[in-house]
Amino acid sequence: MNKKMQTIIFAAVFFIVICTAVIGFRLYGTAVLGGIKNVVHNIPAIHSAEPTVTEPPVQTQAPAESDIPDVPEYTPAPSPKYDPPKTASKIIVLDPGHGKSSGQMSSDEKKANGWQYNESRESWGEWRHWRSGSLWNDCKGSNCTGRAPANGSCWYPIGKSDRDTEPGINLDNTLAAKKYLEEMGYTVRVTRTDNKTNPSMTQRLKYCYSDMDTTRDPDADLFVCIHSNAGGGSGSCYIALSGEYDQAGISDTYIKDGNTLGKYINDEIVNTTSLSAYSGGRYDGYPELVLFCKSPVTIAYLEIGFFDNSKDLNILRNESDRIGMAIAKGIDKYVGDYGI
């Protein structure tokens, strides 16, 4: 065989081998690669310590206006409205009876406390009445009702107001009542705040006026006298008004109003404390009291217990706070019922 023939045969065999390899790869290569992929996919995944975070889809288009929920417009809550107590405009004058003994007061002290020196009588005191139909115009013994207790007159001597044990009791009860009235919203004026003074009755009535200016109209609503009794009895009462009172400015119901106020307070004292009612709770023996004859506003006069009775004195000394509460409750009940 010559060389040319050998070259042709070699080329043909090479061509056949190459074609066979290509066809074999196409038939079997795809299956092998698929098997490798399946093996890889079946290997368990190894998770890292960090959790997989799925990013939220990015909104590429603004929502339609109709898709936005309605949000109510913010309105701030209104500030709480302050309603002052109905009693806030009410003015109560509390008068703790008596005070420093006149024998311990100098002439200057007596004058400063509103007492007058009567030359004709050569004594300190005050006039019991105003001139009829007036205020702050002393009667000086005429042009008045002339009413006075038995063996009394238009002139009231300072010594009549002297007491020993009573002033301190009256002051304690008054200050306790003041505390409770102020808690209720009242404005309270007190005619004395210690036992070193002893204002005249006329001086005490100046507290019915703003700044004690008697040229103005009185602005107080009520005047309450707080005393303790003596004479061997027991219990609490109010002294009743009756008869004629002719000072200017008082109402036609001056007597009724004062007695009603006194009853309301005394009833509370009897109901709240260990004191009983003396004389049925009402005493009619002294309607001519200076304060009754001169007050420009509704007035009540309390005689709370008997300081010369050991049982009552013990109650007065140990139940002062309850007595003060009862006074305040009685006043408040009266104000509520009568709408002053």
Coordinates of C-alpha atoms in Angstrom, one line a residue:
M1 CA 0.0 0.0 0.0
N2 CA 1.5 3.3 -0.9
K3 CA 1.8 6.3 1.5
K4 CA -1.0 8.3 -0.1
M5 CA -3.5 5.6 0.6
Q6 CA -2.3 5.3 4.3
T7 CA -2.8 9.0 4.8
I8 CA -6.4 8.9 3.5
I9 CA -7.3 5.9 5.8
F10 CA -5.7 7.7 8.8
A11 CA -7.7 10.8 8.2
A12 CA -11.0 8.8 7.9
V13 CA -10.4 7.0 11.1
F14 CA -9.6 10.2 13.0
F15 CA -12.8 11.8 11.7
I16 CA -14.9 8.8 12.8
V17 CA -13.3 9.0 16.3
I18 CA -14.0 12.7 16.7
C19 CA -17.6 12.3 15.6
T20 CA -18.1 9.4 17.9
A21 CA -16.8 11.5 20.9
V22 CA -19.1 14.4 20.1
I23 CA -22.1 12.2 19.8
G24 CA -21.3 10.4 23.1
F25 CA -20.8 13.6 25.0
R26 CA -24.1 14.9 23.8
L27 CA -25.9 11.7 24.9
Y28 CA -24.2 11.1 28.2
G29 CA -22.8 14.5 29.3
T30 CA -26.2 16.1 30.0
A31 CA -27.2 13.2 32.3
V32 CA -24.0 13.4 34.2
L33 CA -24.3 17.2 34.7
G34 CA -27.9 16.7 35.9
G35 CA -26.8 14.1 38.4
I36 CA -24.2 16.5 39.8
K37 CA -26.8 19.2 40.1
N38 CA -29.2 16.9 42.0
V39 CA -26.4 15.9 44.4
V40 CA -25.5 19.5 45.1
H41 CA -29.2 20.5 45.7
N42 CA -29.7 17.6 48.2
I43 CA -26.9 18.7 50.5
P44 CA -28.5 20.2 53.7
A45 CA -28.1 24.0 53.9
I46 CA -25.8 25.4 56.6
H47 CA -27.6 28.4 58.2
S48 CA -25.7 31.3 59.7
A49 CA -26.5 32.7 63.2
E50 CA -28.0 35.8 61.6
P51 CA -31.7 35.5 60.6
T52 CA -32.6 36.0 57.0
V53 CA -34.1 39.5 56.6
T54 CA -36.6 39.9 53.9
E55 CA -36.6 43.4 52.6
P56 CA -40.1 44.8 52.1
P57 CA -41.1 45.5 48.6
V58 CA -40.2 48.9 47.5
Q59 CA -43.3 50.9 46.6
T60 CA -42.7 52.4 43.3
Q61 CA -46.1 54.2 43.0
A62 CA -47.9 56.4 45.5
P63 CA -51.2 55.1 46.7
A64 CA -54.3 56.5 45.3
E65 CA -55.9 59.3 47.4
S66 CA -59.0 57.1 47.9
D67 CA -56.8 54.4 49.5
I68 CA -55.5 56.7 52.3
P69 CA -57.7 56.2 55.5
D70 CA -59.3 59.2 57.0
V71 CA -57.5 60.5 60.1
P72 CA -59.6 62.7 62.4
E73 CA -58.3 66.1 63.0
Y74 CA -56.5 66.5 66.4
T75 CA -58.5 68.6 68.9
P76 CA -56.7 69.2 72.2
A77 CA -58.8 68.4 75.3
P78 CA -60.3 71.4 76.9
S79 CA -58.7 72.7 80.1
P80 CA -60.7 71.7 83.2
K81 CA -63.1 74.5 84.1
Y82 CA -62.8 75.9 87.7
D83 CA -66.1 76.4 89.4
P84 CA -65.5 78.2 92.7
P85 CA -67.6 77.0 95.6
K86 CA -70.9 78.8 95.8
T87 CA -69.9 79.8 99.3
A88 CA -66.7 81.6 98.0
S89 CA -68.5 85.0 97.9
K90 CA -70.0 84.6 101.4
I91 CA -68.5 86.5 104.3
I92 CA -69.0 85.3 107.8
V93 CA -68.0 87.2 110.9
L94 CA -67.2 85.1 113.9
D95 CA -67.2 86.9 117.3
P96 CA -65.5 85.1 120.2
G97 CA -67.1 86.8 123.2
H98 CA -65.3 88.7 125.9
G99 CA -61.5 88.9 126.1
K100 CA -59.0 90.6 128.4
S101 CA -60.4 91.7 131.7
S102 CA -61.1 95.4 131.8
G103 CA -59.2 95.7 135.1
Q104 CA -56.1 94.7 133.2
M105 CA -56.6 97.2 130.4
S106 CA -55.1 100.6 130.4
S107 CA -57.1 103.6 129.3
D108 CA -55.3 103.6 126.0
E109 CA -56.1 99.9 125.4
K110 CA -59.8 100.5 126.2
K111 CA -59.9 103.4 123.8
A112 CA -58.1 101.4 121.1
N113 CA -60.7 98.6 121.6
G114 CA -63.6 100.9 120.9
W115 CA -64.7 101.6 124.5
Q116 CA -65.8 105.2 125.4
Y117 CA -65.3 107.1 128.6
N118 CA -68.6 108.6 129.9
E119 CA -67.8 111.7 131.8
S120 CA -71.2 112.0 133.4
R121 CA -71.1 108.3 134.6
E122 CA -67.4 108.4 135.2
S123 CA -67.0 104.9 133.6
W124 CA -65.9 103.2 130.5
G125 CA -68.5 101.5 128.3
E126 CA -70.6 101.9 125.2
W127 CA -74.1 102.9 124.1
R128 CA -76.5 100.0 123.7
H129 CA -78.4 101.5 120.6
W130 CA -78.0 103.6 117.6
R131 CA -80.4 106.5 117.2
S132 CA -83.6 105.2 115.7
G133 CA -83.3 104.6 111.9
S134 CA -79.6 105.1 111.8
L135 CA -76.3 103.3 112.0
W136 CA -73.0 104.5 113.6
N137 CA -74.8 107.3 115.4
D138 CA -74.9 106.4 119.1
C139 CA -78.2 107.1 120.9
K140 CA -76.5 108.6 124.0
G141 CA -79.5 107.8 126.0
S142 CA -82.3 109.2 123.8
N143 CA -84.0 108.9 120.4
C144 CA -83.8 105.1 120.5
T145 CA -86.0 102.2 121.6
G146 CA -84.6 102.5 125.1
R147 CA -84.7 98.7 125.5
A148 CA -82.5 97.3 128.2
P149 CA -82.4 94.3 130.5
A150 CA -83.8 94.6 134.0
N151 CA -81.8 97.2 136.0
G152 CA -80.0 98.2 132.8
S153 CA -80.0 101.3 130.6
C154 CA -78.8 102.6 127.3
W155 CA -75.3 102.6 128.7
Y156 CA -73.4 99.3 128.9
P157 CA -70.5 99.4 131.3
I158 CA -67.2 97.7 130.3
G159 CA -67.1 95.6 133.5
K160 CA -70.2 93.7 132.3
S161 CA -68.0 92.0 129.7
D162 CA -65.4 90.7 132.2
R163 CA -65.0 86.9 132.4
D164 CA -62.2 84.6 133.6
T165 CA -62.4 81.1 132.0
E166 CA -64.8 81.9 129.2
P167 CA -62.7 84.0 126.7
G168 CA -60.2 81.2 126.0
I169 CA -63.0 78.7 125.4
N170 CA -64.8 81.1 123.1
L171 CA -61.7 81.7 121.1
D172 CA -60.9 78.0 120.7
N173 CA -64.4 77.3 119.4
T174 CA -64.2 80.2 117.1
L175 CA -60.9 79.3 115.5
A176 CA -62.1 75.7 115.0
A177 CA -65.3 77.0 113.3
K178 CA -63.1 79.3 111.1
K179 CA -61.0 76.4 110.0
Y180 CA -64.0 74.4 108.8
L181 CA -65.8 77.3 107.2
E182 CA -62.7 78.2 105.2
E183 CA -62.4 74.6 104.0
M184 CA -66.0 75.0 102.8
G185 CA -65.0 78.1 100.8
Y186 CA -66.3 80.9 103.1
T187 CA -64.4 84.1 103.8
V188 CA -64.2 84.4 107.5
R189 CA -63.4 87.4 109.7
V190 CA -62.7 87.1 113.4
T191 CA -63.2 90.0 115.8
R192 CA -60.3 88.9 118.0
T193 CA -57.6 86.3 117.5
D194 CA -56.1 86.3 121.0
N195 CA -57.0 86.8 124.6
K196 CA -55.0 90.0 125.0
T197 CA -57.7 92.2 123.6
N198 CA -61.4 92.9 124.4
P199 CA -63.1 94.9 121.7
S200 CA -66.4 96.7 122.5
M201 CA -69.5 95.3 120.8
T202 CA -69.6 98.3 118.6
Q203 CA -66.0 97.7 117.6
R204 CA -66.7 94.1 116.8
L205 CA -69.5 95.1 114.4
K206 CA -67.0 97.0 112.2
Y207 CA -65.9 93.6 110.9
C208 CA -69.2 93.5 109.0
Y209 CA -67.6 96.1 106.6
S210 CA -64.7 95.8 104.1
D211 CA -61.6 97.1 105.8
M212 CA -63.8 98.1 108.7
D213 CA -64.9 101.1 106.8
T214 CA -68.3 102.0 108.2
T215 CA -68.9 104.6 105.6
R216 CA -69.6 101.8 103.1
D217 CA -72.5 99.3 103.1
P218 CA -71.8 96.2 105.1
D219 CA -70.5 93.3 103.0
A220 CA -70.7 90.5 105.6
D221 CA -73.6 88.0 105.2
L222 CA -73.8 86.8 108.8
F223 CA -72.5 87.7 112.3
V224 CA -72.2 84.8 114.8
C225 CA -71.5 85.5 118.5
I226 CA -69.8 82.5 120.2
H227 CA -70.0 82.4 124.0
S228 CA -70.3 80.0 126.8
N229 CA -72.8 80.2 129.7
A230 CA -72.6 80.4 133.4
G231 CA -75.1 80.2 136.3
G232 CA -75.2 76.5 137.2
G233 CA -77.1 75.1 134.2
S234 CA -75.9 72.6 131.6
G235 CA -76.2 72.3 127.8
S236 CA -76.1 74.6 124.8
C237 CA -78.6 77.2 123.5
Y238 CA -79.0 80.3 121.4
I239 CA -80.3 83.6 122.7
A240 CA -83.5 84.5 120.8
L241 CA -84.2 87.9 119.3
S242 CA -87.6 89.5 119.9
G243 CA -89.3 92.8 120.1
E244 CA -88.3 96.0 118.4
Y245 CA -85.0 96.7 116.6
D246 CA -84.9 99.9 114.7
Q247 CA -81.3 100.3 113.3
A248 CA -81.1 101.2 109.7
G249 CA -80.7 98.7 106.9
I250 CA -82.0 95.5 108.6
S251 CA -84.6 93.4 106.8
D252 CA -88.2 92.8 107.8
T253 CA -87.2 89.2 108.7
Y254 CA -84.2 90.3 110.9
I255 CA -85.7 88.5 114.0
K256 CA -86.8 85.4 112.2
D257 CA -83.5 85.1 110.3
G258 CA -81.4 85.4 113.4
N259 CA -83.4 82.9 115.3
T260 CA -83.4 80.4 112.5
L261 CA -79.6 80.8 112.2
G262 CA -79.2 80.3 115.9
K263 CA -81.4 77.2 115.9
Y264 CA -79.5 75.6 113.0
I265 CA -76.2 76.1 114.7
N266 CA -77.3 74.9 118.1
D267 CA -79.1 71.9 116.7
E268 CA -75.8 70.9 115.0
I269 CA -73.9 71.4 118.3
V270 CA -76.3 69.1 120.2
N271 CA -76.3 66.5 117.4
T272 CA -72.5 66.5 117.0
T273 CA -71.1 66.9 120.5
S274 CA -71.7 65.6 124.0
L275 CA -73.6 68.7 125.0
S276 CA -77.3 68.5 125.5
A277 CA -79.8 71.3 124.7
Y278 CA -80.3 73.9 127.5
S279 CA -83.8 75.3 127.8
G280 CA -84.9 73.4 124.7
G281 CA -82.1 74.9 122.8
R282 CA -83.5 78.5 122.9
Y283 CA -83.2 81.1 125.6
D284 CA -85.6 84.1 125.5
G285 CA -84.1 86.1 128.4
Y286 CA -81.9 88.7 126.7
P287 CA -83.4 90.2 123.5
E288 CA -81.9 93.6 124.3
L289 CA -78.3 92.6 123.8
V290 CA -76.1 95.4 122.5
L291 CA -75.2 93.3 119.4
F292 CA -78.9 92.6 118.6
C293 CA -79.6 96.3 118.9
K294 CA -76.7 97.5 116.7
S295 CA -76.0 94.7 114.1
P296 CA -76.5 95.7 110.5
V297 CA -76.7 92.1 109.3
T298 CA -78.4 88.8 110.3
I299 CA -77.0 87.8 113.7
A300 CA -77.0 84.7 115.9
Y301 CA -75.9 84.5 119.5
L302 CA -74.7 81.1 120.9
E303 CA -74.3 80.1 124.6
I304 CA -72.4 76.9 124.2
G305 CA -72.3 74.8 127.4
F306 CA -71.8 76.1 131.0
F307 CA -68.1 76.8 131.8
D308 CA -69.0 76.8 135.5
N309 CA -70.3 73.2 135.3
S310 CA -67.5 70.7 135.5
K311 CA -69.1 68.2 133.1
D312 CA -69.8 70.9 130.5
L313 CA -66.3 72.4 131.0
N314 CA -64.7 69.1 130.3
I315 CA -66.7 68.8 127.1
L316 CA -65.8 72.4 126.1
R317 CA -62.1 71.7 126.6
N318 CA -62.0 68.3 124.9
E319 CA -64.5 68.7 122.1
S320 CA -63.7 72.2 120.8
D321 CA -62.9 70.9 117.3
R322 CA -66.3 69.1 117.1
I323 CA -68.0 72.2 118.4
G324 CA -66.3 74.3 115.7
M325 CA -67.3 71.7 113.0
A326 CA -70.9 71.9 114.3
I327 CA -70.9 75.7 114.1
A328 CA -69.6 75.6 110.5
K329 CA -72.2 72.9 109.5
G330 CA -75.0 74.9 111.0
I331 CA -74.0 78.1 109.2
D332 CA -73.5 76.2 105.9
K333 CA -76.9 74.5 106.2
Y334 CA -78.6 77.9 106.8
V335 CA -76.8 79.4 103.8
G336 CA -77.9 76.5 101.6
D337 CA -81.5 76.5 102.8
Y338 CA -82.0 80.3 102.6
G339 CA -79.7 81.0 99.6
I340 CA -78.2 84.1 101.1

